[in-house]
């Protein structure tokens, strides 16, 4: 495949991620911050997000399995996850976190566990999509092209 | 000479002897008198005629000498003796004549001395009398001063009066001294104070007695008869000859009498009567100075009494004020507590209510995405609809309370008017078509495309008004007309409180929504904009709504300096809702929105900030990395820390800016701001502190301002926003 085709495939893929709500405008801001002085900014940040989130999700699971669940701690973890996901623009993860926080107020363990599952699902979905995106970007760069920048409007 | 004559009878010897002796004693006397004279004159210092005395003395001495020498002439004597005798006699004759002549002058003088002495004695007696008078007067004056002092030394009414009577009684040695005060009705005088009787009770006399009128008619002390009713205070015993009685009026001055330029008017005609009685059987009479004393005292008492009255008034007023003060303070504190309680409640409910709503809405929308059976889908849709309605209701109530206490601020920005109306149409058309209503939108030809105002709230107003039109119409059509209001048409006699002031930068948008629905009866129209007041007609009971919509609309319209009103011909005749709001005229294209930072688009914005040292505090690694990347992109030199302790360790005057993410978990970030500030003694050394937060509410902003932060940035932050923020901060040193 030639560069142009690869680039158009990349653009289409990115657009689809916006359309299904996986990503929001914040991700575009991240992309804008990537320049010659900081060529792998997006990848670095997203990788950081992955490691951070995985740790948080593990912590969440173990907290909810405690005999006496400390909902304040759970809420704190979810808050962190919400912060991270909103920083990179992972919209669905963020929304799931918001819902999760609501359930923490209720202090209902089964509901929280179910919501945790949901959050995990969303996270894995987003991770999957982003990893694919990066793979496509690598392909474009390998083929000698540059990553097209998407403007905020579309 | 003697021997030639008749023989001497033997008696001659005796005669001779007696003569001899007498002459001797005469001589002695003659010699001793001047000695005595000299002695006594020497003793007295004031005898004016010393020379006369000398003369007299000489005369006497010489006479004595003559008589003495005479002693030798009884017998035969020598010629020497004769010569001596002659000399002596000659001298004596000379001196005696001289003395006789002198006495002619002197004796009248001496007599006149006597006259003068008598005269002086009389004069002295007169002066003594006068002295006595003056002394008496001076004593009287002293008594008056002392009395006045006693009277004025207290501000208590009873003490004043009692003291007056006691002191007067003492000074003038009175038998009885009494004070009659007018009763409340003013028709009688009541015995209020008396010297001899401790608690006088029951004595009253009518005020219009001639004797009393006489006393009240003059300011002088008047002698009255001891038999008059005011003087008959003690049982009349036959043998007593009652002493003279004097009465004087005491004006009871009222506060309002004291005018600045005039002497107090004594036309108030309220007087008390003071009666003074001399001791009976004493034959004393009232002297003029005593009467004067009494008059003076009466005046002083009047003054003292009014002072006492004034003081009482002012004390009472002060006590009243203090009470009121305390009550007001309490009320204020209660009100403040109530307000604080309400604000706390709102703050909590704000969060508490919205969070579960978010959860419900988010989860149900997520649920909708999953595989559902039709019944399940219907159920989920119902849940969605109900929860949206509830969310709207919650927002409305919270908005309304914010609107009421004035804390709501409009989000001013550029908006596209046409698209606003188009959106409204899009939203309302489905509902209208379900009800088979026709909606028509008329925009005037000169309708501006862009304006400056709060887009969200404007849409809310239009939606509400149009929505009401749709809600309350069962059939027919709704027409929406929007235009720019002309100045002459703005002033409406029906709305006198509305004073539109068209200016250069703004215009008034007029929107009218006519519907052919059920209309409103005229008496219900005023209640429309009252919150929670529902239209009670049974046909509309099912249309739902909280009754808040129009109330909120009215508040928004007022915030936009506008006016909203509804007219209806009556039930069944449809109604017309009209509102006018003030919108701004946008300057030129390219105006972008800066809700929290301000209209700074026209200003030059720095695109890069090389060398700007920034300290970033954020405990979330991902968001820290993102913000750091953002700042690096703008050319800053960024140091990142992830905790409060690290921040305090690392911060130094090299850093010009500290950006703090407010989600630093569990810790009060305001605290860190204060601690950072405390580190730097000089203001210009201190770095600017800016908070980064996801909260848009006023409380966060206020808290940040309170701890002395220089700005607040709301997440999510775009590159442009950060650029503008940094530019503003560096230029103005403050973002608020």
PDB file of C-alpha atoms in Angstrom, chain A residues 26 29-30 32-33 35 38 41 45 48-49 52 79-80 83-84 87-88 98-99 102-103 105-106 118, chain B residues 351-352 355-356 358-359 362-363 366 619-623 625-626 629-630 632-633 663 716-719:
ATOM      1  CA  UNK A  26      -8.823  16.438  23.995  1.00  0.00           C
ATOM      2  CA  UNK A  29      -5.138  18.736  21.519  1.00  0.00           C
ATOM      3  CA  UNK A  30      -2.611  16.058  22.356  1.00  0.00           C
ATOM      4  CA  UNK A  32      -1.297  19.270  18.309  1.00  0.00           C
ATOM      5  CA  UNK A  33       1.291  19.203  21.058  1.00  0.00           C
ATOM      6  CA  UNK A  35       6.089  18.506  17.171  1.00  0.00           C
ATOM      7  CA  UNK A  38       8.464  16.212  21.061  1.00  0.00           C
ATOM      8  CA  UNK A  41       4.435  12.855  22.771  1.00  0.00           C
ATOM      9  CA  UNK A  45       1.334   9.933  27.174  1.00  0.00           C
ATOM     10  CA  UNK A  48       1.632   6.270  30.537  1.00  0.00           C
ATOM     11  CA  UNK A  49      -2.132   6.217  30.614  1.00  0.00           C
ATOM     12  CA  UNK A  52      -1.470   4.054  35.164  1.00  0.00           C
ATOM     13  CA  UNK A  79     -11.353  10.052  40.437  1.00  0.00           C
ATOM     14  CA  UNK A  80      -7.779   9.482  39.362  1.00  0.00           C
ATOM     15  CA  UNK A  83      -8.685  12.522  35.498  1.00  0.00           C
ATOM     16  CA  UNK A  84      -6.291  10.464  33.435  1.00  0.00           C
ATOM     17  CA  UNK A  87      -6.588  14.224  30.016  1.00  0.00           C
ATOM     18  CA  UNK A  88      -6.033  12.079  26.990  1.00  0.00           C
ATOM     19  CA  UNK A  98     -18.390   9.478  36.178  1.00  0.00           C
ATOM     20  CA  UNK A  99     -21.136   6.915  36.468  1.00  0.00           C
ATOM     21  CA  UNK A 102     -22.195   8.176  41.334  1.00  0.00           C
ATOM     22  CA  UNK A 103     -22.482   4.587  42.408  1.00  0.00           C
ATOM     23  CA  UNK A 105     -22.087   7.561  46.698  1.00  0.00           C
ATOM     24  CA  UNK A 106     -24.715   4.841  46.862  1.00  0.00           C
ATOM     25  CA  UNK A 118     -18.040  -1.735  32.554  1.00  0.00           C
TER      26      UNK A 118
ATOM     27  CA  UNK B 351     -23.468  17.913  43.955  1.00  0.00           C
ATOM     28  CA  UNK B 352     -25.608  15.306  45.639  1.00  0.00           C
ATOM     29  CA  UNK B 355     -24.201  12.998  40.706  1.00  0.00           C
ATOM     30  CA  UNK B 356     -26.822  10.278  40.890  1.00  0.00           C
ATOM     31  CA  UNK B 358     -25.429  11.705  35.970  1.00  0.00           C
ATOM     32  CA  UNK B 359     -25.068   8.108  36.922  1.00  0.00           C
ATOM     33  CA  UNK B 362     -25.034   7.867  31.751  1.00  0.00           C
ATOM     34  CA  UNK B 363     -25.825   4.293  32.578  1.00  0.00           C
ATOM     35  CA  UNK B 366     -25.023   3.060  27.948  1.00  0.00           C
ATOM     36  CA  UNK B 619      -0.598  14.032  41.342  1.00  0.00           C
ATOM     37  CA  UNK B 620      -2.174  12.360  38.347  1.00  0.00           C
ATOM     38  CA  UNK B 621       0.707  11.223  36.152  1.00  0.00           C
ATOM     39  CA  UNK B 622      -1.245  11.229  32.933  1.00  0.00           C
ATOM     40  CA  UNK B 623      -2.719  14.655  33.287  1.00  0.00           C
ATOM     41  CA  UNK B 625       2.278  14.587  31.382  1.00  0.00           C
ATOM     42  CA  UNK B 626      -0.363  16.191  29.203  1.00  0.00           C
ATOM     43  CA  UNK B 629       3.514  18.698  27.107  1.00  0.00           C
ATOM     44  CA  UNK B 630       1.193  21.626  26.602  1.00  0.00           C
ATOM     45  CA  UNK B 632       6.559  22.706  26.668  1.00  0.00           C
ATOM     46  CA  UNK B 633       4.798  23.233  23.389  1.00  0.00           C
ATOM     47  CA  UNK B 663      -7.513  17.476  42.307  1.00  0.00           C
ATOM     48  CA  UNK B 716     -10.154  20.877  29.614  1.00  0.00           C
ATOM     49  CA  UNK B 717      -7.425  23.266  28.522  1.00  0.00           C
ATOM     50  CA  UNK B 718      -6.748  23.778  24.882  1.00  0.00           C
ATOM     51  CA  UNK B 719      -3.512  25.138  23.523  1.00  0.00           C
TER      52      UNK B 719
END
